[in-house]
XYZ file of C-alpha atoms in Angstrom:
609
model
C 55.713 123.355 106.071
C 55.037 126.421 104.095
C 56.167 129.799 105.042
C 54.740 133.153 103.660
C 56.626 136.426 104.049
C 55.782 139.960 102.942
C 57.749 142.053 101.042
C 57.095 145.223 102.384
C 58.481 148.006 99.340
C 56.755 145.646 96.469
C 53.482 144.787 98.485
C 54.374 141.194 97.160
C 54.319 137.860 98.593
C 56.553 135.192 98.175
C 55.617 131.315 98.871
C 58.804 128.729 100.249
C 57.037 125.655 100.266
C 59.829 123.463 102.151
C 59.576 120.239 102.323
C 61.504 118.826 104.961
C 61.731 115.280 103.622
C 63.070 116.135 100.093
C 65.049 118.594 101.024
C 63.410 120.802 98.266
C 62.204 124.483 98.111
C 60.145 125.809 95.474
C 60.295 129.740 94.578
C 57.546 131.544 92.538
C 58.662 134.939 91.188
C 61.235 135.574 89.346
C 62.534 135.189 85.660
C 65.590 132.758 85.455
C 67.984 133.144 87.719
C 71.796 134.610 86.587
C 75.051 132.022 87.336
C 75.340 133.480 91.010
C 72.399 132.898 93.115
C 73.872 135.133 95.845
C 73.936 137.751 93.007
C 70.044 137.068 92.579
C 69.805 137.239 96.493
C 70.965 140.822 96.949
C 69.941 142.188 93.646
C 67.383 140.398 91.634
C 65.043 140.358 94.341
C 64.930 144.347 94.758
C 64.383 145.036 91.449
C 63.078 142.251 89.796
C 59.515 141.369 91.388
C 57.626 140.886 88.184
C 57.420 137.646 87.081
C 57.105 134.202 88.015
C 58.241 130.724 87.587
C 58.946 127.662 89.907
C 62.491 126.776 90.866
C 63.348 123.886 92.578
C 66.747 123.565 94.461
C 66.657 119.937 94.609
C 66.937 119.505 90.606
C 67.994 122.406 89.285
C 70.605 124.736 91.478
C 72.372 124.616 95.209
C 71.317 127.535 97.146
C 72.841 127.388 100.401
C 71.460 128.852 104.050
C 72.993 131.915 103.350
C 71.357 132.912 100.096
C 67.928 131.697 101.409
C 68.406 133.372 104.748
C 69.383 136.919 102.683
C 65.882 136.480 100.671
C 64.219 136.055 103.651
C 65.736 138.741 104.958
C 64.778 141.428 102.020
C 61.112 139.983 102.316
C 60.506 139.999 106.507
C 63.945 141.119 108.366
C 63.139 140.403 111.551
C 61.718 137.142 110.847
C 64.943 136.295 108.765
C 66.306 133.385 110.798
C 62.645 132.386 112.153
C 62.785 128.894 110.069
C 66.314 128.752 109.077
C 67.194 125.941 112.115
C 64.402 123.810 110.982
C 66.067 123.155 107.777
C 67.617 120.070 106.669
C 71.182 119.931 105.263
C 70.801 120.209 101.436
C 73.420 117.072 100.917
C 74.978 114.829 102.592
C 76.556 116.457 105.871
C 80.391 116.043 104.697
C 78.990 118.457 101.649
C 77.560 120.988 103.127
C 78.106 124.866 101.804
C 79.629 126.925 104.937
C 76.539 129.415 105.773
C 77.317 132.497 107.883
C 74.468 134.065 110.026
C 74.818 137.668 108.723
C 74.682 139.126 105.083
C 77.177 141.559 102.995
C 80.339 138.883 103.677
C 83.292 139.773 102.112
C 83.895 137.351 98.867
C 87.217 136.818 97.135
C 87.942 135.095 93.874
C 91.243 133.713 92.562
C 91.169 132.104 88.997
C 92.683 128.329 89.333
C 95.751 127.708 87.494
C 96.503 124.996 84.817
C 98.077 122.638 87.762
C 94.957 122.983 90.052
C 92.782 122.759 86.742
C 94.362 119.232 86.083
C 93.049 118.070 89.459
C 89.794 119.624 89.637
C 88.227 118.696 86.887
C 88.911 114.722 86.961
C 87.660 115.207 90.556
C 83.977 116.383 89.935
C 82.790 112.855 89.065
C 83.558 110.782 92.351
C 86.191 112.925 93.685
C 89.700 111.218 92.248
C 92.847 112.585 93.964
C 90.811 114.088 97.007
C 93.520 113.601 99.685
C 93.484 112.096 103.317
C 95.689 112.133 106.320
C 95.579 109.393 109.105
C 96.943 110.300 112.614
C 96.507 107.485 114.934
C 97.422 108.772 118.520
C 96.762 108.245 122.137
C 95.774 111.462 124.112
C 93.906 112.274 127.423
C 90.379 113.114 126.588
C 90.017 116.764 126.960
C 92.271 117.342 124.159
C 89.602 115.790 121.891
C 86.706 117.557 123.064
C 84.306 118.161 120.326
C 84.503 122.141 121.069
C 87.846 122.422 121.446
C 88.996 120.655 118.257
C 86.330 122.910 116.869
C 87.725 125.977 118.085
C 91.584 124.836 116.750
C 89.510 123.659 113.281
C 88.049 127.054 113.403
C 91.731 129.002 113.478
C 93.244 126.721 110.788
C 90.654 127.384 108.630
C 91.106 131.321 108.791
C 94.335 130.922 108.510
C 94.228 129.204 105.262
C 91.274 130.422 103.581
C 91.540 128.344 100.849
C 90.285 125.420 103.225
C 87.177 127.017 103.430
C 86.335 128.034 99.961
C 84.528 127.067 97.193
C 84.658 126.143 93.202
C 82.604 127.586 90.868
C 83.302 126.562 87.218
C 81.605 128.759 84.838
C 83.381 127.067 81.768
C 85.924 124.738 81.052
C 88.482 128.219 81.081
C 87.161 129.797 83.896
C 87.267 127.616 87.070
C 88.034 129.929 90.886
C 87.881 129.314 94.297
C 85.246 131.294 95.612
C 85.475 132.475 99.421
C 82.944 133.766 101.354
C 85.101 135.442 104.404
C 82.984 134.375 108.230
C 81.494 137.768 109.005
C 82.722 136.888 112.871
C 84.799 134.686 114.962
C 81.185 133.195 115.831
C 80.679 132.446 111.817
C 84.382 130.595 111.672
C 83.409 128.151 114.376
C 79.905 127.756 112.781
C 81.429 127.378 109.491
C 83.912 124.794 111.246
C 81.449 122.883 112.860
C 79.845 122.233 109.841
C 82.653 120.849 108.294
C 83.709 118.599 111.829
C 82.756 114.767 111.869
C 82.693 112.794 114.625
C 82.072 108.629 114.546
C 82.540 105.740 116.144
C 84.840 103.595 113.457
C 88.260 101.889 113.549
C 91.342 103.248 111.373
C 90.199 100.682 108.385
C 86.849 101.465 108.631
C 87.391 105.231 108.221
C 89.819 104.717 105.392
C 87.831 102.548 103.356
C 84.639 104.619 103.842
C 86.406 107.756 102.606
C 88.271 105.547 99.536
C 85.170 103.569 98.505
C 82.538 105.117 100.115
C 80.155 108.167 98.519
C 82.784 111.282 98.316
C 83.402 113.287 101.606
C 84.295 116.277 99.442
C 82.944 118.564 96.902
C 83.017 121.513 95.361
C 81.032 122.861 98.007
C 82.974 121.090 100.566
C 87.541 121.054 100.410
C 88.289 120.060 102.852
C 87.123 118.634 106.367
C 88.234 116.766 109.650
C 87.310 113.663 110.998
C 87.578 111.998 114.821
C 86.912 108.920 115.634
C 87.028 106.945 118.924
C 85.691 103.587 119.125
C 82.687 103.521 122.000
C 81.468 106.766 120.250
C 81.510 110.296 122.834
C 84.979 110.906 123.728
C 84.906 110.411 127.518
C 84.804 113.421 130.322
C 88.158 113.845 131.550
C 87.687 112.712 135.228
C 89.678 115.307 137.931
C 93.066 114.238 138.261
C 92.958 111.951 135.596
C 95.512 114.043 132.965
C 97.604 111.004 132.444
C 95.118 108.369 131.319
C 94.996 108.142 127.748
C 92.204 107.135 124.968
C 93.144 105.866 121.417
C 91.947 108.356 118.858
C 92.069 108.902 114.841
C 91.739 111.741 113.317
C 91.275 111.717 109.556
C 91.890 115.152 107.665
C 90.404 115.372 104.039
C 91.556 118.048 101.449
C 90.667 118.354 97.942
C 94.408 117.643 95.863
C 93.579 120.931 93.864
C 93.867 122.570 97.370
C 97.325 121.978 97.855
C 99.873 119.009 97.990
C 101.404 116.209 100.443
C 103.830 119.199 102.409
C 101.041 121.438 102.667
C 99.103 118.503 104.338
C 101.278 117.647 106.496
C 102.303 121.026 107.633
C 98.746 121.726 108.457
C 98.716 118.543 110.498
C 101.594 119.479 112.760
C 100.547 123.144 113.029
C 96.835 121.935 113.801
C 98.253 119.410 116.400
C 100.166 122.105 117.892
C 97.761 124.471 118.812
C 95.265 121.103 120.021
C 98.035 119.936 122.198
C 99.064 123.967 123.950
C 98.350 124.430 127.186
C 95.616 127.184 126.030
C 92.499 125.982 127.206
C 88.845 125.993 125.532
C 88.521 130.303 126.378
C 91.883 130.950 125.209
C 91.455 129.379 121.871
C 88.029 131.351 121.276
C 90.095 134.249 122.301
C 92.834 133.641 119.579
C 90.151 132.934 116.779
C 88.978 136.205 117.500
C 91.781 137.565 117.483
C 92.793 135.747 114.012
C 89.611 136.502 112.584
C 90.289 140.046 113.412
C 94.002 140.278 111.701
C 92.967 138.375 108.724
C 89.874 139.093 108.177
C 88.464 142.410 109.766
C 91.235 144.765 108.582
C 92.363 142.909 105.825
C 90.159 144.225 102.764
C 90.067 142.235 100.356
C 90.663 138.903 102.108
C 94.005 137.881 100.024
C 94.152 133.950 98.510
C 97.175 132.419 97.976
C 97.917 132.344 94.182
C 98.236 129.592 91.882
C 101.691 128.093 91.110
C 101.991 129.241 87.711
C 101.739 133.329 89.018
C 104.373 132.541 91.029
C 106.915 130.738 88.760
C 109.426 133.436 87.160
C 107.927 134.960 84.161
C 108.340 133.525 80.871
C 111.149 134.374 78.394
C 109.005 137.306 76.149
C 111.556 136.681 73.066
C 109.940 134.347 70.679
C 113.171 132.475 69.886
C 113.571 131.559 73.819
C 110.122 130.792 74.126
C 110.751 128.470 71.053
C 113.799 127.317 72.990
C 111.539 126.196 76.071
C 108.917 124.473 73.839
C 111.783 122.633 72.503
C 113.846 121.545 75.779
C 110.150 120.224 76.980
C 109.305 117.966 73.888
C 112.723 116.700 73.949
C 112.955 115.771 77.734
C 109.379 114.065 77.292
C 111.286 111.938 74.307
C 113.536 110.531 76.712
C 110.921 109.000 79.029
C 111.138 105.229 77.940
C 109.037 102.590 79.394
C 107.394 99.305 78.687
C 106.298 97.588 81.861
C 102.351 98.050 83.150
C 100.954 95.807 85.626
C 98.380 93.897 83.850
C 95.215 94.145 83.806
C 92.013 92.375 84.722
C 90.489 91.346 81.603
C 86.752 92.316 83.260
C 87.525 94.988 85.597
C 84.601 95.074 88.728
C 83.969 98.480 90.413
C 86.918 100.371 91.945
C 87.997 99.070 95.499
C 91.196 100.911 96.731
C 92.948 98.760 99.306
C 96.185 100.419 101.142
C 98.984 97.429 102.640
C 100.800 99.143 105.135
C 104.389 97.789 106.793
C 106.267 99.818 109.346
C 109.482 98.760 110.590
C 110.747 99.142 114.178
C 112.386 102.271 115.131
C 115.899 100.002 115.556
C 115.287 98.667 112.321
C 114.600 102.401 110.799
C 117.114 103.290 112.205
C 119.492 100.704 110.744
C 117.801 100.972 106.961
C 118.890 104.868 106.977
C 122.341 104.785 108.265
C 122.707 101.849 105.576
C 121.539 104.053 102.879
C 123.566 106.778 103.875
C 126.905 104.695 103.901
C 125.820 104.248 100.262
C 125.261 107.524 99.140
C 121.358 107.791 98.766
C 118.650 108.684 100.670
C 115.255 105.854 101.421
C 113.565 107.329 98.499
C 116.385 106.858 95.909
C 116.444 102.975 97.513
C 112.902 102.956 97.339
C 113.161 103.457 93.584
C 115.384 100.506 93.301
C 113.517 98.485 95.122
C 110.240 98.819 92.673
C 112.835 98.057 90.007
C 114.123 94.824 91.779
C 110.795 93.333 92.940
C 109.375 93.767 89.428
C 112.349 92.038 87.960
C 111.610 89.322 89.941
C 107.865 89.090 89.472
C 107.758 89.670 85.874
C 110.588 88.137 83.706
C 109.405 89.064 80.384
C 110.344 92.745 78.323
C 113.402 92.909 79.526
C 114.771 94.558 76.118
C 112.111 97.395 77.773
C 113.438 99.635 80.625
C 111.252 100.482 83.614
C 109.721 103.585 84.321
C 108.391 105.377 87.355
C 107.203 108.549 88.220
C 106.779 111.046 91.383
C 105.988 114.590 92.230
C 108.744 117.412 92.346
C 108.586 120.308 95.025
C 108.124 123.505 93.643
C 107.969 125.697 96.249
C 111.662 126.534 96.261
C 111.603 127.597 92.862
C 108.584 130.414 93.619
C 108.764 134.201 93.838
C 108.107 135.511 97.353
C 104.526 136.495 97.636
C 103.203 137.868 101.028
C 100.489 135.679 100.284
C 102.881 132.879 100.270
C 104.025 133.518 103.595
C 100.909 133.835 104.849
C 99.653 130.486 104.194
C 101.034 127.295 102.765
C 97.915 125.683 101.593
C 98.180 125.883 97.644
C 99.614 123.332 95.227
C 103.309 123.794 93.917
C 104.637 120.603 92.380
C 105.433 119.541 89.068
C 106.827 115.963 88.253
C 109.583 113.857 86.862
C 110.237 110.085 85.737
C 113.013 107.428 86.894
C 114.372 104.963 84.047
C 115.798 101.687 85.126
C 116.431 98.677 83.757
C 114.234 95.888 83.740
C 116.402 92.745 84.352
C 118.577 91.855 87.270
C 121.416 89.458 87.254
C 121.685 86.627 90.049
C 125.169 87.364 90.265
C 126.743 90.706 91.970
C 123.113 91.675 93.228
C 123.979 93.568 96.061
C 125.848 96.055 94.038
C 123.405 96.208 91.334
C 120.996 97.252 93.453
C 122.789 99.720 95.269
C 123.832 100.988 91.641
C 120.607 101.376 90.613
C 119.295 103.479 93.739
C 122.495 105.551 92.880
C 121.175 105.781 89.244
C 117.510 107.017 90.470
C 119.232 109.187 92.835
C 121.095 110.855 90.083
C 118.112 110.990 87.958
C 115.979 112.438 90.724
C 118.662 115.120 91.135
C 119.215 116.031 87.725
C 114.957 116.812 87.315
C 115.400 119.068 90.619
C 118.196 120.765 89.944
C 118.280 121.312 85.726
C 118.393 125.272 84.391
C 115.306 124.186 82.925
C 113.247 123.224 86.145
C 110.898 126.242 86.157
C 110.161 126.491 82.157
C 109.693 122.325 81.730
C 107.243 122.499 84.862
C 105.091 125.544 82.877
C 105.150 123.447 79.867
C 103.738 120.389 81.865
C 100.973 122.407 83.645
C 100.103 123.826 80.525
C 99.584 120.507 78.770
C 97.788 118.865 81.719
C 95.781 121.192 82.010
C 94.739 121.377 78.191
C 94.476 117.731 78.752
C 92.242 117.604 81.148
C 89.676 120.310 79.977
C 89.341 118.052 76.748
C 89.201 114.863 78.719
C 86.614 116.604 80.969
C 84.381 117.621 77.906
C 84.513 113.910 76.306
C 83.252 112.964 79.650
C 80.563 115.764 80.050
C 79.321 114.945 76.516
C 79.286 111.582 77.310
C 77.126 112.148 80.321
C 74.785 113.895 78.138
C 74.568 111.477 75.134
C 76.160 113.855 73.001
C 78.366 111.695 70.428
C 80.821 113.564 68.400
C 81.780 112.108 65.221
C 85.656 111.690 64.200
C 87.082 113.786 61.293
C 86.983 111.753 58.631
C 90.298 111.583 56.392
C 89.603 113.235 53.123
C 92.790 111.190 51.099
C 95.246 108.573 51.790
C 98.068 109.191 54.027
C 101.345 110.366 53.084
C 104.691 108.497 53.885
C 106.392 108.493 56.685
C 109.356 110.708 56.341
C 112.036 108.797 57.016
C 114.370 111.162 59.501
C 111.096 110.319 61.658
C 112.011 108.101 64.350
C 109.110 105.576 65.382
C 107.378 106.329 68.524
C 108.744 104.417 71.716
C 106.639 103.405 74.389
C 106.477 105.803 77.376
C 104.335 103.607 79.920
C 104.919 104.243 84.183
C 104.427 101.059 86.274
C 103.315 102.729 88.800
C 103.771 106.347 90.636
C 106.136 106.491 93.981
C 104.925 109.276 96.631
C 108.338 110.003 98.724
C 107.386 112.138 101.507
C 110.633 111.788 102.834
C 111.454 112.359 106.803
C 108.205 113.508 108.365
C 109.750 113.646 111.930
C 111.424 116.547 110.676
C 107.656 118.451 109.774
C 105.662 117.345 113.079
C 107.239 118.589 116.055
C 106.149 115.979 118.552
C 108.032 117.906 121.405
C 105.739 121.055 120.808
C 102.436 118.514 121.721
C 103.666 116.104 124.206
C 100.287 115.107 125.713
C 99.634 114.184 122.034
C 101.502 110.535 121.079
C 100.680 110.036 117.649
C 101.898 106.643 116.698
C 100.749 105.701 113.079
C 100.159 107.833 110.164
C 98.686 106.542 106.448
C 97.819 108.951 103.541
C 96.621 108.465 100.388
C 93.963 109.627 98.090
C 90.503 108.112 96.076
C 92.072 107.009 92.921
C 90.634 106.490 89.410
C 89.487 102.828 88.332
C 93.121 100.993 87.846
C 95.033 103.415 90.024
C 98.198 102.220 91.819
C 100.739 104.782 94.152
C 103.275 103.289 96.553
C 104.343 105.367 99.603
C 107.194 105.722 101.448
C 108.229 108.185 104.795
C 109.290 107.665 107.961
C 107.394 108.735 111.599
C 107.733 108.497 114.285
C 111.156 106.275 114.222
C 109.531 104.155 111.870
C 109.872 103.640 108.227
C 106.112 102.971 106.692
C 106.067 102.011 103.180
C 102.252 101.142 102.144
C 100.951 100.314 98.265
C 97.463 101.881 97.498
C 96.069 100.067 94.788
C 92.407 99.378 92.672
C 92.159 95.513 94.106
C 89.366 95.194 91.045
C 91.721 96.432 88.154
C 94.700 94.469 88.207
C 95.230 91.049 88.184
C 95.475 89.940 91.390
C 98.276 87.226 91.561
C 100.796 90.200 89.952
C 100.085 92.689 92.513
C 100.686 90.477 95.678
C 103.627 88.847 93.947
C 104.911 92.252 94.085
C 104.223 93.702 96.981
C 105.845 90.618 98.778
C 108.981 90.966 96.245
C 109.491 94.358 97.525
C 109.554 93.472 101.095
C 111.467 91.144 100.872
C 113.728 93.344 98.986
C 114.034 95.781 101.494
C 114.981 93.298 103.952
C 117.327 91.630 101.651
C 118.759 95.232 100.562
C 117.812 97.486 103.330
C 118.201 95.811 106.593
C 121.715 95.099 107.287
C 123.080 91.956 107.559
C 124.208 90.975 111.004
């Protein structure tokens, strides 16, 4: 299909050749576009009429409705839209850039910080870290009507802006989120729409598609929301029929550079909320209007949450306390010893994340925590012990080795109030710590042991939260992971291009070692624990009765040899599930394991009756 349009102040023409089945336009007249093609849009185009070339969207740039609709626009104004609904999605739907139906949006820009940095960039290859949330729940049918989850998709996501922005990485140093405010309430459930899936798949299914399956996400694309109810259209709700119920999951998918496991999960009770009010499908286009308005229409510029590292406290400004931090930070990493690694697979196949799930009864829950407590610790201390135990018992070799294990640590308590911050709690704030344990475990006096050593991660978990230190040893680490990642991301983009560089080569022979030089200990993690703790006290099932969610997994995509254990309760239940990359390890290890630990927990946990 080709298209011609005038430009009425130049007397030019310009050609859009689309072709439908490629997905590819070709423009002929101008000289090479600058980074911003919305910048070429509204200003190139005006002034810049004078030469030609041929530019293909499809292999060199993403251009999305918006930028071709405001060309359009400058050429033939009233025809703008004519041939904008005949176009296909430029990438897969999941991927789609959010296009508004009006020009001269308001944009904002926010620089990422080192923490976000660390995440993004490993991400741009097949999306590692992107998050996911599964709610299983049983719900009458209107509740999951396409609009109205549409509409409540729609509020969220002006809410939290950040949820429906953008990246763009210029270089290595400067990576923002780019957001293109909806220029209506209309736009934010367009915009929402676009970003709203709904299938026909079983909890598995949708899990495994979004693990091993082409990435949902992109940098185009943070986050989005799936539904699925097996038989495909969610039924009409039949008069008089409120209290029949339909199984539904919903699956919600966030970018980790976004924000973290409480922001998640805050946005899923908040979100379930608002589905579950009595406030039917006019009222909620009402209140997007109305939140469109607030935070949007008279707020000028559109304000994005900032990054953890503008919100720690400053920085000491003497040198000597600076030098003090630097210090504290190199010597705290010293102390992480660990020599235990899963091993393996000698020829690893292509990454296949598998998740193991086990819930307890609420009974039993409830029995495991009132255990724990007459003990002193909370689940997640025990479930640090209980790694420790159940590798004891699968691998009996290193013990002269400690284990180590390592989880994320909530920042958000230790940030400076920030209207922003109260405004929306999508952004990531956490920094991390490690738990040393022993490696062997004596037959004899085992009960105590173990108990001892969830008192021991307990205290270790305490001392990381609550040290002087927290705030400057969490700006260290951000700073290092995300100098870490910028060079691990240019190895990688140079490998991608074939460009080889060569190693320094040493110009004489190495000096001695000086001998007040300790030798370097091993520092390895056996695997990374996700502790989200007591989740019946974020969702607020009371607030969505009609709503009866009864399982919930998370997890993210994971690099190749990737391994995270989780452990929360829900609804009454204690879930402890072990995501894992079935192709890296070796196999026999891994299940060993995972049966070692639940058997430890009801050896340990359960009480004895």
């Amino acid at each position: 299909m080709n298209i011609m349009s005038r430009c009425s102040k130049r007397g030019k023409f310009l050609l859009i050749p689309i072709d439908v089945s490629m997905c590819r336009f070709s423009i002929h007249f101008l000289p090479p576009p600058p980074t911003s093609a919305l910048y070429w849009a509204n200003t190139y185009i005006p002034n810049t009429l004078s030469h030609c070339f041929r530019f293909s969207i499809h292999t060199m740039a993403f251009f999305t409705l918006l930028e071709v609709q405001r060309i359009a626009e400058f050429l033939n104004p009233k025809n703008a839209f004519r041939f904008l609904p005949s176009l296909p999605l430029l990438s897969s739907s999941a991927s789609t850039t959010a296009t508004s139906p009006k020009p001269n949006g308001i944009r904002t820009e926010r620089k990422m910080g080192d923490t976000e940095v660390s995440y993004f960039l490993p991400s741009r290859e097949s999306g590692v870290n992107d998050m996911y949330l599964h709610l299983g729940c049983r719900a009458p049918p209107r509740f999951m009507e396409r609009r109205r989850v549409a509409l409540v998709w729609a509020i969220m996501r002006v809410r939290h802006p950040l949820l429906a922005s953008k990246v763009r990485m210029n270089s290595y140093e400067d990576i923002s989120f780019v957001y293109d405010a909806p220029l209506s309430s209309k736009d934010a459930l367009f915009d929402a729409e676009r970003h709203l899936d709904y299938r026909s798949q079983t909890k598995e299914e949708l899990i495994d598609s979004y693990l091993n399956g082409p990435r949902t996400l992109s940098q185009e694309c943070l986050s989005y929301l799936i539904v699925s109810h097996i038989g495909g259209k969610v039924p009409e709700q039949i008069p008089g029929s409120h209290l029949i119920l339909e199984n539904f999951d919903l699956l919600i998918c966030a970018t980790h550079f976004l924000g973290d496991g409480m922001a998640l999960h805050q946005f899923a009770n908040d979100f379930s909320i608002l589905l579950g009010s009595d406030i039917d499908g006019a009222g909620l286009a009402d209140k997007l209007a109305e939140e469109w308005g607030q935070r949007v229409r008279h707020a000028t510029p559109v304000a994005l949450p900032l990054s953890m590292e503008c919100r720690l406290p400053s920085a000491p400004e003497k040198k000597i306390s600076r030098a003090a931090t630097r210090i504290d930070f190199a010597l705290s990493q010293q102390s992480l010893i660990g020599g235990h690694n899963f091993p393996r697979r000698s020829s690893a196949g292509v990454r296949h994340t598998i998740v193991p799930t086990m819930s307890f009864a609420a009974d039993t829950t409830k029995a495991i925590l009132k255990n724990c407590k007459s003990h002193g610790v909370s689940i997640s201390a025990a479930l640090f012990a209980i790694c420790n135990v159940a590798w004891a018992r699968t691998h009996n070799k290193g013990w002269e080795m400690p284990i180590m294990m390592y989880s994320a640590l909530n920042m958000r308590g230790s940030l400076q109030a920030d209207k922003r911050l109260h405004d929306s709690y999508w952004f990531l704030a956490i920094g991390y710590f490690n738990v040393v344990l022993p490696s062997f475990f004596p037959a004899s006096s085992s009960d105590a042991m173990f108990w001892h050593r969830a008192r021991s991660a307990k205290a270790q978990s305490t001392k990381a939260a609550k040290t002087t230190m927290v705030v400057s040893r969490c700006r260290e680490m951000a700073t290092e992971r995300g100098s870490r990642a910028r060079v691990w991301a240019k190895e990688d983009d140079d490998k991608l291009a074939g460009i080889t560089t060569p190693k320094p080569q040493a110009t004489s022979a190495p000096g001695p070692t000086p001998a007040r030089l300790k030798p370097k200990v091993p520092s390895s993690a056996l695997l990374g624990l996700s502790l989200l703790g007591n989740l019946d006290g974020i969702y607020k099932h009371s607030e969505f009765p009609d709503i009866k969610y009864h399982t919930l997994t998370t997890g993210s995509r994971q690099r190749s040899g990737g391994m995270l254990l989780f452990g929360y309760t829900f609804a009454e239940k204690l879930w402890i599930s072990l995501g894992y990359d079935e192709n890296g390890f070796e196999e026999e290890t891994v299940r060993r394991f995972w049966e070692n630990a639940l058997l430890c927990v009801d050896e340990f946990l359960v009480p004895s009756t």
